[in-house]
Coordinates of C-alpha atoms in Angstrom, one line a residue:
X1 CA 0.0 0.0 0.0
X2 CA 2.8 2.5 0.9
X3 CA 4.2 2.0 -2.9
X4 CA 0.8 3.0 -4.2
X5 CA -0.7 5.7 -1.8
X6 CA 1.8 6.8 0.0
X7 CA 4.6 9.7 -0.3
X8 CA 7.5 10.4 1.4
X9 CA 7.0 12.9 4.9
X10 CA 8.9 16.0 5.3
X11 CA 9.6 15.2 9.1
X12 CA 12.8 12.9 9.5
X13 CA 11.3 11.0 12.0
X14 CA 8.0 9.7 10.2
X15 CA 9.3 8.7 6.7
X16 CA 6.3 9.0 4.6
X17 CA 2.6 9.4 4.7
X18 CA -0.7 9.5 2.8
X19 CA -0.7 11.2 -0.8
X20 CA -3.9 13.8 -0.2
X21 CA -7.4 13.0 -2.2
X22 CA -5.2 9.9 -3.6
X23 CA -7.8 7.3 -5.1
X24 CA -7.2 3.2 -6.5
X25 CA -7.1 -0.6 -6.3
X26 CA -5.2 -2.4 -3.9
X27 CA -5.3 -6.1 -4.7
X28 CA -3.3 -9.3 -4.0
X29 CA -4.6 -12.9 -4.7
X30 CA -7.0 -12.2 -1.8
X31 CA -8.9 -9.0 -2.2
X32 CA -9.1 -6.6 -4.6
X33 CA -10.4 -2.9 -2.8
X34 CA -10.6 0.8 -3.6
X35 CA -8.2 2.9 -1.1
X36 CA -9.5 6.7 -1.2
X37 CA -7.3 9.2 0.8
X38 CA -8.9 12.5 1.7
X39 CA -7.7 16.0 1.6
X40 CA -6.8 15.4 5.2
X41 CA -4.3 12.5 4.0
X42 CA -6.4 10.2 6.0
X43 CA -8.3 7.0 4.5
X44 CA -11.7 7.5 3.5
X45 CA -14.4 10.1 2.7
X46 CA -14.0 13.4 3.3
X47 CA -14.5 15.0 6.9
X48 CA -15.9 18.5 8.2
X49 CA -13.8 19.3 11.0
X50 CA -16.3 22.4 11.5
X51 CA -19.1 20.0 12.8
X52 CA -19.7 20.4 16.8
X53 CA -18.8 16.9 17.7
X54 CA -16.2 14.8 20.3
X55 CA -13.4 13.5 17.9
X56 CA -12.0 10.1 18.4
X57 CA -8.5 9.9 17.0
X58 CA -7.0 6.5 15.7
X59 CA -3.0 6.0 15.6
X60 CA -1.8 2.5 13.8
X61 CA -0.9 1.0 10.8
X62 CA -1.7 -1.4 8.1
X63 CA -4.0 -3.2 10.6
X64 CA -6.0 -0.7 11.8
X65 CA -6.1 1.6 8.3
X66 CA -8.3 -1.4 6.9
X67 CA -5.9 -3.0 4.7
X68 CA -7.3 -5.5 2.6
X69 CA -11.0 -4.7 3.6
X70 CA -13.5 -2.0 1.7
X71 CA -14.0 1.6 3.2
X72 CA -16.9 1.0 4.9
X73 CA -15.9 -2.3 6.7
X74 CA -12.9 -0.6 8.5
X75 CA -13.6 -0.7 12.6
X76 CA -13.4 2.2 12.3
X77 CA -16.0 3.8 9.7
X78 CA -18.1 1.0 11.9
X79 CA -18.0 2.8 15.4
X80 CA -18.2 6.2 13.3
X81 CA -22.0 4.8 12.4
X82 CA -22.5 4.2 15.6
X83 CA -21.3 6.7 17.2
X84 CA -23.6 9.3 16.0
X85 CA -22.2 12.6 18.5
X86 CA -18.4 11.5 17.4
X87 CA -15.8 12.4 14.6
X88 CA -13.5 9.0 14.0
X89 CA -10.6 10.7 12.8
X90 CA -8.2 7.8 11.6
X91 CA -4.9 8.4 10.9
X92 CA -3.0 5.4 10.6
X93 CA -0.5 4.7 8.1
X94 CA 0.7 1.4 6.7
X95 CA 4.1 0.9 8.1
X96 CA 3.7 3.0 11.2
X97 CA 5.2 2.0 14.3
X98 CA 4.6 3.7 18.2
X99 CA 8.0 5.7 17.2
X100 CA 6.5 7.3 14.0
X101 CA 3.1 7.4 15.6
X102 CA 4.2 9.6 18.5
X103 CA 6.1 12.3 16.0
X104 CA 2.5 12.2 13.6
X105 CA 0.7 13.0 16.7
X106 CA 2.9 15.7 17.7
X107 CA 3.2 17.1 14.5
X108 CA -0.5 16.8 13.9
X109 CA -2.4 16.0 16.6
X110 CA -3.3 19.8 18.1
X111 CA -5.3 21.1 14.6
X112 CA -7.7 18.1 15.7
X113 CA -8.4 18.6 19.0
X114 CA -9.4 15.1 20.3
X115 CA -11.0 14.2 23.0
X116 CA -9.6 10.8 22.9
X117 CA -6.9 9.4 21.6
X118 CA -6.6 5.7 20.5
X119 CA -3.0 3.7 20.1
X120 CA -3.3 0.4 18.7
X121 CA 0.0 -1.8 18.8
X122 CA 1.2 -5.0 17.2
X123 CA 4.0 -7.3 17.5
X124 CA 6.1 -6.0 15.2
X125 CA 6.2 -2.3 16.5
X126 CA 9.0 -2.5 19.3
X127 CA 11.1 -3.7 16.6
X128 CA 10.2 -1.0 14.0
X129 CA 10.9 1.2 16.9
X130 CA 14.2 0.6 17.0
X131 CA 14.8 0.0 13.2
X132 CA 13.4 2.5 11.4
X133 CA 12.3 0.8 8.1
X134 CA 15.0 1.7 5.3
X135 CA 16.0 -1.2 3.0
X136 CA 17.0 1.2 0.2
X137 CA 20.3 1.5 1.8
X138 CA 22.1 -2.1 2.8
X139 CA 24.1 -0.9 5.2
X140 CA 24.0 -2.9 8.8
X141 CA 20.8 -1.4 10.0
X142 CA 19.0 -3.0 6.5
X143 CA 20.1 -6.5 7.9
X144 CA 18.8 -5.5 11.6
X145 CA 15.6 -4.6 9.9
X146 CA 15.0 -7.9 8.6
X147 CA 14.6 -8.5 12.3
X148 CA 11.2 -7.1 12.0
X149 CA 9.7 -9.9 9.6
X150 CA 11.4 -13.1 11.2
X151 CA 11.1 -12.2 15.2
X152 CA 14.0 -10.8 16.7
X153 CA 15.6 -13.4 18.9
X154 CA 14.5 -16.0 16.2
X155 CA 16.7 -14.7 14.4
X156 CA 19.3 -14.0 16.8
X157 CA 19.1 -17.9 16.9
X158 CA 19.9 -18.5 13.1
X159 CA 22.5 -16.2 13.2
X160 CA 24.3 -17.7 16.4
X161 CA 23.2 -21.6 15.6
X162 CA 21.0 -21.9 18.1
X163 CA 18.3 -22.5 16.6
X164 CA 19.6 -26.3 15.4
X165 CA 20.5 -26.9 19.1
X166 CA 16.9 -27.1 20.5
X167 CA 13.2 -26.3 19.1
X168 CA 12.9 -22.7 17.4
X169 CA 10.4 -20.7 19.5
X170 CA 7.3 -18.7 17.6
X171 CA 8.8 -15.7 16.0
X172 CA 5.9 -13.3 18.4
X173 CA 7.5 -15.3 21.7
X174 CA 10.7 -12.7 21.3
X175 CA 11.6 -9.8 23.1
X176 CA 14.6 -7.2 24.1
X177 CA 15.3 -5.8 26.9
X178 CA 16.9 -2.4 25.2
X179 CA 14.1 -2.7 22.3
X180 CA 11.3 -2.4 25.1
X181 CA 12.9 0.4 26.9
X182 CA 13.0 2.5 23.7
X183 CA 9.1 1.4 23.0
X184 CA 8.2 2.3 26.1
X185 CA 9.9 5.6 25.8
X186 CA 7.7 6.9 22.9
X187 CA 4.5 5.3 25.3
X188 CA 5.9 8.0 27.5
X189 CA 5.6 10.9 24.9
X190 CA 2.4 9.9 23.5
X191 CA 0.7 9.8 26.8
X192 CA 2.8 12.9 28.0
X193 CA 1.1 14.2 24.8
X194 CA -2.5 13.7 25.8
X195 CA -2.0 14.3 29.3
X196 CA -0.8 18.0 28.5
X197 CA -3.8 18.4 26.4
X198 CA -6.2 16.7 29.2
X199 CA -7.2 14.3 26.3
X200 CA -8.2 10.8 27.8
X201 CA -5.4 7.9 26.4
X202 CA -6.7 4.3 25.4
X203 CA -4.0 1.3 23.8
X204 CA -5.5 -1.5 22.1
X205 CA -3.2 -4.8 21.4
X206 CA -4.3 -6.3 18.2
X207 CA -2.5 -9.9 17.9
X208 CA -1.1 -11.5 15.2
X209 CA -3.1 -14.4 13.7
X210 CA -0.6 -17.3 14.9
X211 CA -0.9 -15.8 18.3
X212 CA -4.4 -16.2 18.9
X213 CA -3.8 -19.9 20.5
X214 CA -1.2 -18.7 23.0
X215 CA -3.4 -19.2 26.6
X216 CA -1.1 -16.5 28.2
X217 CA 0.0 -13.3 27.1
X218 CA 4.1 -14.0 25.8
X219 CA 6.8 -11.8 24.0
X220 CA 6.2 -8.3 23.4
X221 CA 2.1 -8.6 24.2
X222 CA 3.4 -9.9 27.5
X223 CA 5.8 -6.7 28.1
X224 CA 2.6 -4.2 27.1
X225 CA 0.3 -6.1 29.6
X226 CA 3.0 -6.2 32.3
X227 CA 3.4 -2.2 31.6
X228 CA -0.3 -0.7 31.7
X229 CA -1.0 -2.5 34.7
X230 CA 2.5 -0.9 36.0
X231 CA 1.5 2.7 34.8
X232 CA -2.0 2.1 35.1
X233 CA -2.8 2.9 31.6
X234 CA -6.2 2.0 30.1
X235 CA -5.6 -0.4 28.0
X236 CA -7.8 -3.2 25.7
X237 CA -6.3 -6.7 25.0
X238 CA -8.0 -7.8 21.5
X239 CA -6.9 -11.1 21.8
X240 CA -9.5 -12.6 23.9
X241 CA -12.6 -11.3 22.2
X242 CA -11.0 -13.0 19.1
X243 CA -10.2 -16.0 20.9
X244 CA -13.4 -16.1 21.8
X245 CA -15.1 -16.6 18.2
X246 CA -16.1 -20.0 16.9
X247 CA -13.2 -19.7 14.3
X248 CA -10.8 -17.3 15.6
X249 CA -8.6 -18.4 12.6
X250 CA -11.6 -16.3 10.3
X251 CA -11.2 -13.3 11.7
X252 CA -8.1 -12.8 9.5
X253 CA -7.4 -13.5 5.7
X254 CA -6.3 -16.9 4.5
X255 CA -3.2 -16.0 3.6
X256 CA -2.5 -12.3 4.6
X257 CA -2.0 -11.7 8.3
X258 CA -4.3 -9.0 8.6
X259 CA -8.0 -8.6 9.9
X260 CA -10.8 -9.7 7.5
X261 CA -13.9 -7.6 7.4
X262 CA -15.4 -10.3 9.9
X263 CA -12.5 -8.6 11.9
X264 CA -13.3 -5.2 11.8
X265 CA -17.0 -6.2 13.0
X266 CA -15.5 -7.8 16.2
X267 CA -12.8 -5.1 16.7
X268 CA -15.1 -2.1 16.1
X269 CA -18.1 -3.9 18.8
X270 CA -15.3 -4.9 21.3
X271 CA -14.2 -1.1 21.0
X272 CA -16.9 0.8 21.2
X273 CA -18.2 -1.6 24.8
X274 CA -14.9 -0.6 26.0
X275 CA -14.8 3.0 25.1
X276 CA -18.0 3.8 26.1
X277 CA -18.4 7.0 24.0
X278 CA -22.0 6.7 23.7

């Protein structure tokens, strides 16, 4: 998606971004959609930030900007439905990661005036984080960016031949000590960001499909549980309302890892009960 509708971001610290009023197919072997981008550089239809209503604002990436599923079956054109007396403002990118999230929403954030702001996370941000995604350039931090696809310490394992000594973990059961720290760090600044502001902070975990049969949270989920009950920060854990479905496994694509449309429907109920914006 970020070859198609995206361009690169002015800000060194956010890399690219939505191409303004940019409109086409996205397709792979298992959907074929239409990806509009408003004047706002957000997708979807346009929005009148004029309108006297409590905005919701939405940070993530390809998971929560709807890739793979129509316009109107993102979560998050769902809860705007709903939620008749709210704006859903989303702004997540493909690619985005709690680093480049936290400089959007600081470069951003103020001209929309939330009431709430919404982080969702995955797996693979903590390693993003640290990495910033560049594979133009093959110097060392290209090959440290591979990390990011494989699972850091499974590849750690490759690399130092561990991995032939005893059974390879699951690439999501990783996680770094010094990685973590720096995620947490740009935590810090986002909710520093919204407490300034007196803007109410929610963080959503959204798992990855071959995590949904772990019974307890490991890896990098584990560290973000083990955190916002240590700082207290509100904080929804998708994974068990997806759990909970009669085929968890359908909640995603076949192939791609991302949520289906059947996804979205969960997600966007499971938020809205726990936001409680009505």
């Amino acid at each position: 998606m970020q070859s198609l509708f995206c361009e690169k971001d002015p800000h060194p610290h956010i890399g690219w971004r939505f191409i303004p009023e940019k409109e086409g197919a996205f397709k792979n072997k298992e959907f074929w959609t239409t990806v509009r981008i408003n004047s706002l550089g957000m997708r979807g239809s346009e929005v009148d930030l004029s309108q006297d209503k409590k905005r919701l604002l939405i940070l993530g990436d390809s998971i929560a900007v709807g890739w793979g599923v129509e316009e109107e079956s993102m979560f998050s054109t769902l809860m705007g439905k709903e939620l008749k007396n709210w704006m859903i403002l989303n702004m997540s990118v493909p690619g985005y990661c709690t680093r480049s999230q936290f400089f959007q929403l600081d470069k951003m954030g103020e001209k929309y005036h939330p009431s709430v702001v919404l982080l969702s996370f995955y797996h693979n941000d903590p390693i993003e984080n640290a990495y910033p995604e560049d594979f133009q350039i093959h110097n060392p931090q290209y090959y440290k960016g591979m990390e990011r696809l494989y699972g850091y310490h499974f590849l750690r394992r490759i690399l130092d031949g561990s991995l032939f000594k005893k059974e390879a973990r699951p690439y999501y059961r990783g996680s770094n000590r010094e990685i973590w720290a720096l995620t947490e760090e740009y935590l810090e600044k986002i909710m520093a960001w919204c407490q300034q502001r007196k803007v109410r902070f929610h963080l959503a975990y959204f798992p990855v499909k071959d995590e949904i049969n772990e019974k307890e949270p490991v890896g990098y989920r584990k560290k973000l549980v083990e955190y916002c009950l240590r700082e207290k920060v509100s904080y929804i854990d998708l994974t068990e309302v997806i759990q909970s479905q009669p085929e968890p496994r359908d909640v995603y694509f076949e192939i791609d890892e991302h949520l289906s449309s059947q996804g979205h429907l969960i997600v966007a109920r499971k938020l809205m009960e726990y936001l409680d914006l009505r």
